[in-house]
Each structure stands twice: as C-alpha cells, then as structure tokens.
PDB file of C-alpha atoms and ligand atoms in Angstrom:
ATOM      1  CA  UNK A   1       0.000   0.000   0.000  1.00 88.00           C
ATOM      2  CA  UNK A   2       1.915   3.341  -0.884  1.00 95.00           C
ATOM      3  CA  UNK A   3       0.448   6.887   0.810  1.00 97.00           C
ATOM      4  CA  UNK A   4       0.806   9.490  -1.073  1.00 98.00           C
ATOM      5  CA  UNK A   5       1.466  12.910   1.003  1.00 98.00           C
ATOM      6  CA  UNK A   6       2.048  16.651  -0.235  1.00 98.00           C
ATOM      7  CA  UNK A   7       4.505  18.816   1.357  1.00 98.00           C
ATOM      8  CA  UNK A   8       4.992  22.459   0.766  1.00 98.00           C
ATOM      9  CA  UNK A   9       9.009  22.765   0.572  1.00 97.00           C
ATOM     10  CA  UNK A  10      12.551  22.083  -0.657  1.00 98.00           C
ATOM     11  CA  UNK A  11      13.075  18.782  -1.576  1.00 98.00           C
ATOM     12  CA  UNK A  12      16.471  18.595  -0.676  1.00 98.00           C
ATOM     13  CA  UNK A  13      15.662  18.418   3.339  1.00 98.00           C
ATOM     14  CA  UNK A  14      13.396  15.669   3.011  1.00 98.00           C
ATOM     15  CA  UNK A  15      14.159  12.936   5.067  1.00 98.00           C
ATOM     16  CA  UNK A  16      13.601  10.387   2.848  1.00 98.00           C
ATOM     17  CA  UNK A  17      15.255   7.113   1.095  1.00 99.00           C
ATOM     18  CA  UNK A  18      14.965   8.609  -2.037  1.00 99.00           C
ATOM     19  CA  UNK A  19      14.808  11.626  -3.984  1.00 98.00           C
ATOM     20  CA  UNK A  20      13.943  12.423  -7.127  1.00 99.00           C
ATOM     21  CA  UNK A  21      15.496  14.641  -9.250  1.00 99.00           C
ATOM     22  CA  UNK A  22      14.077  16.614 -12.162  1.00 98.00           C
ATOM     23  CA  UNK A  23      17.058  16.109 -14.578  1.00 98.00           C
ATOM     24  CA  UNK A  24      17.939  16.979 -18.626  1.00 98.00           C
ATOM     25  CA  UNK A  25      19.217  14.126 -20.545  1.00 98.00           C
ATOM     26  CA  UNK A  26      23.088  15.060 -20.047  1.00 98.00           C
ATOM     27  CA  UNK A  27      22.889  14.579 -16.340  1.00 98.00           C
ATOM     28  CA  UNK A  28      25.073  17.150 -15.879  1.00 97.00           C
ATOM     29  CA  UNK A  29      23.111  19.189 -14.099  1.00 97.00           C
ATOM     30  CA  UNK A  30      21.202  22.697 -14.705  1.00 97.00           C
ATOM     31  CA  UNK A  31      18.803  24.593 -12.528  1.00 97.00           C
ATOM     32  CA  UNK A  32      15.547  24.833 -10.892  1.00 98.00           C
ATOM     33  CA  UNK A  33      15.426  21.397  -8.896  1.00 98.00           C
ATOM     34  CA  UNK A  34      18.556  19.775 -10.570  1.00 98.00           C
ATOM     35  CA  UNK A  35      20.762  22.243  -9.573  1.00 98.00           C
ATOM     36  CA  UNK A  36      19.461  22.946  -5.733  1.00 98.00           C
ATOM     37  CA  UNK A  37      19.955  19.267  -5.901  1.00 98.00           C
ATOM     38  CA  UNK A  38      23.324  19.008  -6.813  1.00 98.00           C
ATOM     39  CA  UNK A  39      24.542  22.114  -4.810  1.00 98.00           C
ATOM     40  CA  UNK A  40      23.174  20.447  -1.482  1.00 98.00           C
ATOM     41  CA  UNK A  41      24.125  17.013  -2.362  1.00 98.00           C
ATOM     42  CA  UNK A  42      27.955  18.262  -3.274  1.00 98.00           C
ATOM     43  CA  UNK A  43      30.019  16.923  -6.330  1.00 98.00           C
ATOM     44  CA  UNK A  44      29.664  13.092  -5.457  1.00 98.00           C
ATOM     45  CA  UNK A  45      26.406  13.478  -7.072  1.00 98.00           C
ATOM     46  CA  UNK A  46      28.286  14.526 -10.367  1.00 98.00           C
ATOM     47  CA  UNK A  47      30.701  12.309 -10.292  1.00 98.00           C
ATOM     48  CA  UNK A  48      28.428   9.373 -10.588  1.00 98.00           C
ATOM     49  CA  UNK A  49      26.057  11.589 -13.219  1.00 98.00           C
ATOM     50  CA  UNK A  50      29.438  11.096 -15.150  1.00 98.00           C
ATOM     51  CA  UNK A  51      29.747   7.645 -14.593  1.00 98.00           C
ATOM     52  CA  UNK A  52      26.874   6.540 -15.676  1.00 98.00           C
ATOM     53  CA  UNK A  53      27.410   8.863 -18.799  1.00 97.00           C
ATOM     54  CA  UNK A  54      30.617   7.023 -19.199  1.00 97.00           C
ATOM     55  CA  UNK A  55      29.484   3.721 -19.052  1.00 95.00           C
ATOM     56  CA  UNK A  56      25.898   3.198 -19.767  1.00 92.00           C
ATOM     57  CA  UNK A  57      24.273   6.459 -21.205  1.00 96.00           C
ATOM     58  CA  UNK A  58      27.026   7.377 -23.349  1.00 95.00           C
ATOM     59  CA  UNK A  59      24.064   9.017 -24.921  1.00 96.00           C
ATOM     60  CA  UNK A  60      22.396  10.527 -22.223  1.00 98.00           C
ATOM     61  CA  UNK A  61      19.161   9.691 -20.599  1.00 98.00           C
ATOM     62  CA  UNK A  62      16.590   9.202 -22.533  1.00 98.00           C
ATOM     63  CA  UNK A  63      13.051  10.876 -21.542  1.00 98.00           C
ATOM     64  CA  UNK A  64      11.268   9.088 -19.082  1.00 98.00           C
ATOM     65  CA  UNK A  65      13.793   6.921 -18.365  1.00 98.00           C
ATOM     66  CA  UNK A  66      15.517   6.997 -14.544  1.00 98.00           C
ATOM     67  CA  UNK A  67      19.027   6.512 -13.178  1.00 98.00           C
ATOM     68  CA  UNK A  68      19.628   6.212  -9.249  1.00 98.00           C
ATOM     69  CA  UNK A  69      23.087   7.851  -7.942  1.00 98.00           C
ATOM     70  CA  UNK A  70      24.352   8.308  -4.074  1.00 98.00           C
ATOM     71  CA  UNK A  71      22.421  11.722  -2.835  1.00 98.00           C
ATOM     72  CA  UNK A  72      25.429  12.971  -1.023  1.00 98.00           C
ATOM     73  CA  UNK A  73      25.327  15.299   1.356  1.00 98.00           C
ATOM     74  CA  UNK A  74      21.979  15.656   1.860  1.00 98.00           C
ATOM     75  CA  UNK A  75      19.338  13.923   4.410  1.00 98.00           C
ATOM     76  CA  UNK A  76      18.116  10.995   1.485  1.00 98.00           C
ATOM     77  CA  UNK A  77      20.302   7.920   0.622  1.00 98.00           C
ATOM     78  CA  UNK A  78      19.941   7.928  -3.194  1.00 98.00           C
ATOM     79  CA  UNK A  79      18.781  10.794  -5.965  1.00 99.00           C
ATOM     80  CA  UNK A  80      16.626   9.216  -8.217  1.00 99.00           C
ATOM     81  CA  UNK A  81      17.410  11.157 -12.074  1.00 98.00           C
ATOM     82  CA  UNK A  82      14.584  11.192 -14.662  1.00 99.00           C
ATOM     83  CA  UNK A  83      14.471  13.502 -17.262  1.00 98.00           C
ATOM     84  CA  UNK A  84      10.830  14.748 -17.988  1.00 98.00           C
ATOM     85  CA  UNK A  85       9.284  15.829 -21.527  1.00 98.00           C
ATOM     86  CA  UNK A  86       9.407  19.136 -21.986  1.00 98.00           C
ATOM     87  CA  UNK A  87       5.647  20.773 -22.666  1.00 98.00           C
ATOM     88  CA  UNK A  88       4.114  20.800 -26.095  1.00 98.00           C
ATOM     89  CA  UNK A  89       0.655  21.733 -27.231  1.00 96.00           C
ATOM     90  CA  UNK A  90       0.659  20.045 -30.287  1.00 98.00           C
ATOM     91  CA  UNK A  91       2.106  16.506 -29.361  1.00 98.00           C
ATOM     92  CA  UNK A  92       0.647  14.747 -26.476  1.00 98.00           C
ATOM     93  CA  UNK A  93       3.640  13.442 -24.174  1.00 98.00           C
ATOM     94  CA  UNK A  94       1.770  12.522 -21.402  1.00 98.00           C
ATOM     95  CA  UNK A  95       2.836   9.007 -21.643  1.00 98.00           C
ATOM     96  CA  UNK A  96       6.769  10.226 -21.198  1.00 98.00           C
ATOM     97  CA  UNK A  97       5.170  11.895 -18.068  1.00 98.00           C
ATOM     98  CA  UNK A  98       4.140   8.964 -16.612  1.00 99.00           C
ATOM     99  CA  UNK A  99       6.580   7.377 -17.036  1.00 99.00           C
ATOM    100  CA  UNK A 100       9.172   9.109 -15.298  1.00 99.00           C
ATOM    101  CA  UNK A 101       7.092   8.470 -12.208  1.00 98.00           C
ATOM    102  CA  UNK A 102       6.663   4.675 -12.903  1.00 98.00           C
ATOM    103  CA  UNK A 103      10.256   4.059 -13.664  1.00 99.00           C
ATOM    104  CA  UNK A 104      11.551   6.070 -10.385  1.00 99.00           C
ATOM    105  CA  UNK A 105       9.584   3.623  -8.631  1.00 98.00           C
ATOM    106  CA  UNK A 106      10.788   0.807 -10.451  1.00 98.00           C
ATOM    107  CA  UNK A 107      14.105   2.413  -9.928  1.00 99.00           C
ATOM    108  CA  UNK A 108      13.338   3.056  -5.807  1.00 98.00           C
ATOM    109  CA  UNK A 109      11.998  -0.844  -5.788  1.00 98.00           C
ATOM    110  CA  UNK A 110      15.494  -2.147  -7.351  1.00 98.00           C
ATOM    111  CA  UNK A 111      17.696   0.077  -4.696  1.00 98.00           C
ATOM    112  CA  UNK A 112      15.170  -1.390  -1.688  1.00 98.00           C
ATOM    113  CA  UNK A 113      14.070   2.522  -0.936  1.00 98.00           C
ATOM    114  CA  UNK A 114      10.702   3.035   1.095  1.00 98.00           C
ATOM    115  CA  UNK A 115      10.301   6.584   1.277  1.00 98.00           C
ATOM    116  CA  UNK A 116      10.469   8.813  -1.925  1.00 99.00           C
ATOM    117  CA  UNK A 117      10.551  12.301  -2.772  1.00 99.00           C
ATOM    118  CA  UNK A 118       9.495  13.498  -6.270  1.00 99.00           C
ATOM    119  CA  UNK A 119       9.135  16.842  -7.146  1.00 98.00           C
ATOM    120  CA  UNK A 120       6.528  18.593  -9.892  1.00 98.00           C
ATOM    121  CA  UNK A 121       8.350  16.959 -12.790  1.00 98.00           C
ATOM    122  CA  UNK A 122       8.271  19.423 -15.791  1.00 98.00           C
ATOM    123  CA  UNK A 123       6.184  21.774 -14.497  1.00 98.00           C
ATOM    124  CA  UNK A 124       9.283  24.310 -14.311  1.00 98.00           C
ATOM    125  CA  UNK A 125      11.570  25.213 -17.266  1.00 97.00           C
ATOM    126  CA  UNK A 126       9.770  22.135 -19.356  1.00 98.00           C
ATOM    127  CA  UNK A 127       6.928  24.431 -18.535  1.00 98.00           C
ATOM    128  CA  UNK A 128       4.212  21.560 -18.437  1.00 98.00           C
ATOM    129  CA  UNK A 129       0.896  23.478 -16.655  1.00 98.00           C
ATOM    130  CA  UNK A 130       0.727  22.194 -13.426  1.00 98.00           C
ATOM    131  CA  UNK A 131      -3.221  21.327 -13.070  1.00 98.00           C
ATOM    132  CA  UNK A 132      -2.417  18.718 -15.799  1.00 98.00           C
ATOM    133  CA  UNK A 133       1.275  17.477 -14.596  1.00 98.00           C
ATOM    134  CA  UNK A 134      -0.508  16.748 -11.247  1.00 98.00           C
ATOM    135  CA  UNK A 135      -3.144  14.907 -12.833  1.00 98.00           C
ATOM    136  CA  UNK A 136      -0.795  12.734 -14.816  1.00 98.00           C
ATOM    137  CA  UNK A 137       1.951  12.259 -11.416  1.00 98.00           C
ATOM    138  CA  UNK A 138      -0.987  11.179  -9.153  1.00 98.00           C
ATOM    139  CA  UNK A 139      -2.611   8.886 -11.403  1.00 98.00           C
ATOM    140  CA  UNK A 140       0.613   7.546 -12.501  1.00 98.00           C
ATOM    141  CA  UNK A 141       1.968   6.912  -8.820  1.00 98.00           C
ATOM    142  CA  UNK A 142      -1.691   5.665  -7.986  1.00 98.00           C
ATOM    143  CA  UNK A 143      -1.292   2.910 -10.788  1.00 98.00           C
ATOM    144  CA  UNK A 144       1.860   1.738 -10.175  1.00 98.00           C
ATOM    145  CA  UNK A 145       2.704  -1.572  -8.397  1.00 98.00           C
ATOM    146  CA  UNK A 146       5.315  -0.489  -5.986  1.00 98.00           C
ATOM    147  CA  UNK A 147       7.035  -1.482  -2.823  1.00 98.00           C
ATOM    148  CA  UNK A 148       7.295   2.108  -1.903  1.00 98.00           C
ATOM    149  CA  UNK A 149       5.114   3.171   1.373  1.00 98.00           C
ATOM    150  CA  UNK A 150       5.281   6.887   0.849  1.00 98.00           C
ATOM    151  CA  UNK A 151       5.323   8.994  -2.356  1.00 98.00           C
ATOM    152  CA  UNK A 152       6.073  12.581  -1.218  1.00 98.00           C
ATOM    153  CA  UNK A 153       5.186  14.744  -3.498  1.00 98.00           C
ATOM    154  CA  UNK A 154       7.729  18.237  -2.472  1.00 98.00           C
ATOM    155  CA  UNK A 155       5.838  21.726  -3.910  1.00 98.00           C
ATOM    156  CA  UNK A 156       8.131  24.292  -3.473  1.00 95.00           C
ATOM    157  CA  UNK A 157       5.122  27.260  -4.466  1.00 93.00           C
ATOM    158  CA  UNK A 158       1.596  27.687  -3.475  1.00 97.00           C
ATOM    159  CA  UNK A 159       0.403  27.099  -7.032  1.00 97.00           C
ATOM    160  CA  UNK A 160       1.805  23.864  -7.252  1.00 98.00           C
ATOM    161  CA  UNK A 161       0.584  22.543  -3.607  1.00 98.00           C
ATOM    162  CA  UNK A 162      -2.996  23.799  -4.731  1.00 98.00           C
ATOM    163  CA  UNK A 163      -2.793  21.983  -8.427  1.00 98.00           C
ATOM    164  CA  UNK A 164      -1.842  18.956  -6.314  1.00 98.00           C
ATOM    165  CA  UNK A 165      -4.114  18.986  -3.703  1.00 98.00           C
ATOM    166  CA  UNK A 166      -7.151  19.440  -5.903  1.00 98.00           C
ATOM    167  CA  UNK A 167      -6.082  15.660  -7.505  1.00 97.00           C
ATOM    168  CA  UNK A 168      -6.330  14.300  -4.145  1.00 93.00           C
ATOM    169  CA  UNK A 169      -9.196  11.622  -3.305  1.00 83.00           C
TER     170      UNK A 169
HETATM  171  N1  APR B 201      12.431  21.592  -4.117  1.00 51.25           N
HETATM  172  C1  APR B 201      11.270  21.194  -4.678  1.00 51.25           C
HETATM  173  N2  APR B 201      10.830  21.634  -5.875  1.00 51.25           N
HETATM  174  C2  APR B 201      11.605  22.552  -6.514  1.00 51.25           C
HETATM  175  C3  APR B 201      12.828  23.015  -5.994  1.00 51.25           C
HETATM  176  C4  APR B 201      13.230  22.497  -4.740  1.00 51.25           C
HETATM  177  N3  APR B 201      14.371  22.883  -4.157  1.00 51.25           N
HETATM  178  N4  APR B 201      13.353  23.920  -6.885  1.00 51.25           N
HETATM  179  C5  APR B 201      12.479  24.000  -7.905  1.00 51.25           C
HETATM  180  N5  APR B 201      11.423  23.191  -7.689  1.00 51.25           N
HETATM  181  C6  APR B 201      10.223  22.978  -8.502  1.00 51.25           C
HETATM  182  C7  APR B 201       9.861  24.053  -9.478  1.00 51.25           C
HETATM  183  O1  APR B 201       9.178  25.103  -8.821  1.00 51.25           O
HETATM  184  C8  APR B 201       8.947  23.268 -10.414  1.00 51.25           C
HETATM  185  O2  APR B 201       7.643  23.210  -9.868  1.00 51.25           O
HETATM  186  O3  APR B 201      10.470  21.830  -9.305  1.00 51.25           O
HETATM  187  C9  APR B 201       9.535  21.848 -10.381  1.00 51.25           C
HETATM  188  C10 APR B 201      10.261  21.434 -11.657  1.00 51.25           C
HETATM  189  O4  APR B 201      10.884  22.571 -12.224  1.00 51.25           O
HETATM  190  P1  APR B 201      12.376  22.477 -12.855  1.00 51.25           P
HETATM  191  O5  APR B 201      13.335  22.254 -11.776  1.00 51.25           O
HETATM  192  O6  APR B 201      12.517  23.684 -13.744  1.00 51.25           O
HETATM  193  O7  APR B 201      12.345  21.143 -13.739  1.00 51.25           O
HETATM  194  P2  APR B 201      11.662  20.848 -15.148  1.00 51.25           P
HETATM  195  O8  APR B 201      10.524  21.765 -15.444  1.00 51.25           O
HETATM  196  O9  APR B 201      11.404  19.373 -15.138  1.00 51.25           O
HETATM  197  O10 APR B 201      12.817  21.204 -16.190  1.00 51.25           O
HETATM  198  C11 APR B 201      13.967  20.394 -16.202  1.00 51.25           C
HETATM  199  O11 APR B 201      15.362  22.298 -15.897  1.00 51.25           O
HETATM  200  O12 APR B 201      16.809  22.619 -14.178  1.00 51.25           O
HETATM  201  C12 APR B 201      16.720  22.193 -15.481  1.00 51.25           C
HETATM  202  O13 APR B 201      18.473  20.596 -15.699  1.00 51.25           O
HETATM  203  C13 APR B 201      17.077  20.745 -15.635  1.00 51.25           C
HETATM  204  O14 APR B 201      17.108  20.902 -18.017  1.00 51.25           O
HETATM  205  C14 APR B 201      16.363  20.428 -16.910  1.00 51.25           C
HETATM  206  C15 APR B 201      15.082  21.219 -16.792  1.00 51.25           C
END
C-alpha cells in the first residue's frame, strides 16, 4: 500500500530514502530542482552523473527513463534522475510523463528505498501546466505496483501545492 502525502518545501531536506530529481538528458546538471539538488548534495552526485554517462548512457538519458546515484550530502540515501518531456501543445507526451514516475519507482523498488521524494516533474523550465502534470503524477503513482510506502510529493510554491491537492481523493 503506498500513501501518497504533499509537502509544501525544498526537496532537498526531506528525510527520505529517495529523492527524485528533475534532470535533462546530459545529467550534468542545470537549474531549478537539478541544480538545488546538486549544490546540497555536493560533487559526489556529479561524479556518478558522469559515470553513468561514461558507461551506460554514453548518450544521455533518454526521456522518461531513470538513473539512481548516491544523494550525497543531503538527508536521502539515493537521488533518483529522470528527465521529464518538456511541454508541447501540439504533441501529447503525457505518456513520457508517466513514465518518469513509474520508472523512479521501479528504480526506488530495485535500490530497496521506502520513502520517496518526487518533485513537480516538468512543471518548471519544461513548462508543463501544473493542473495537468498533477493529474498525470498522481494517477501515474496511484497505478503503479510499488514497494514504496510513501510517495512525497515536495511543492516548493503555493500554485503547485494547490494543483496537487485538488487531484487528491
Ligand atoms: N524543491 C522542490 N521543488 C523545486 C525546488 C526544490 N528545491 N526547486 C524547484 N522546484 C520545482 C519548481 O518550482 C517546479 O515546480 O520543481 C519543479 C520542476 O521545475 P524544474 O526544476 O525547472 O524542472 P523541469 O521543469 O522538469 O525542467 C527540467 O530544468 O533545471 C533544469 O536541468 C534541468 O534541463 C532540466 C530542466
């Protein structure tokens, strides 16, 4: 049975197995939640983003894929990396959206993590509009056969704790 609870926040204090990071396909970081994840995490983080761009994803990560790394310095165990589609209004990528919620919890089941932290995937620079990103994350997290026992969904503004909120049963 996995709870799914809505915090108003950063998601880099959450103490939680598992975070999940809001990434591009290079996995070298950027802003917005990637980079306030890998400034409090520290360079560890990077240096297995690297890695894993060295060895596996030569190519980077593909969209709505996700990649677990050590979460450094902060309070979590692991970050969790999935890049999210960016927003379109003519192609519907909802599926990509999905998806990047499904495999972090595939992801979080494989590393043995309980407790995970996701953010408002690509409701940022990707610009997806939150009222339908929340739709999609809840319904995808609701769907998914999981070991996890809490999904924390992080909001770090108002607007996106409301569009949240309102998908809640
Ligand atoms: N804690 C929780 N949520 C946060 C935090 C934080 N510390 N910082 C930002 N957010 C929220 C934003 O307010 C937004 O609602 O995370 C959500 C996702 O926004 P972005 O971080 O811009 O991510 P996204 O829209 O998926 O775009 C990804 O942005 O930072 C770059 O490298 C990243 O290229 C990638 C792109």
């Amino acid at each position: 049975m996995t709870t799914i609870t809505l915090v108003r926040g950063d998601i880099t204090r959450q103490q939680v197995d598992a975070v999940v990071n809001a990434a591009n396909s290079s996995l070298l970081g950027g802003g917005g939640v990637d980079g306030a994840i890998h400034r409090a995490g520290g360079p560890e983080i990077l240096a297995e983003c690297r890695a894993l761009r060295a060895s596996h994803w030569g190519k980077g990560l593909p969209t709505g894929q996700a990649v677990a790394t050590t979460a450094g310095r902060m309070p979590a165990r692991w970050v969790i990396h999935t890049v999210g589609p960016v927003w379109s209004a003519t192609e519907d990528r909802s599926g990509l959206l999905a998806s990047c919620h499904r495999e972090s919890l595939r992801v979080a089941d494989e590393l043995g993590a309980r407790t995970v932290a996701f953010p408002a995937i690509s409701t940022g620079v990707y610009r997806w509009p939150l009222d339908d990103a929340a739709r999609i994350a809840m319904e995808a997290v609701r769907t998914t056969d999981t070991a996890v026992t809490e999904v924390r969904f992080v909001l770090f503004g108002e607007d996106a704790y409301t569009a949240f909120a309102a998908q809640q049963r």
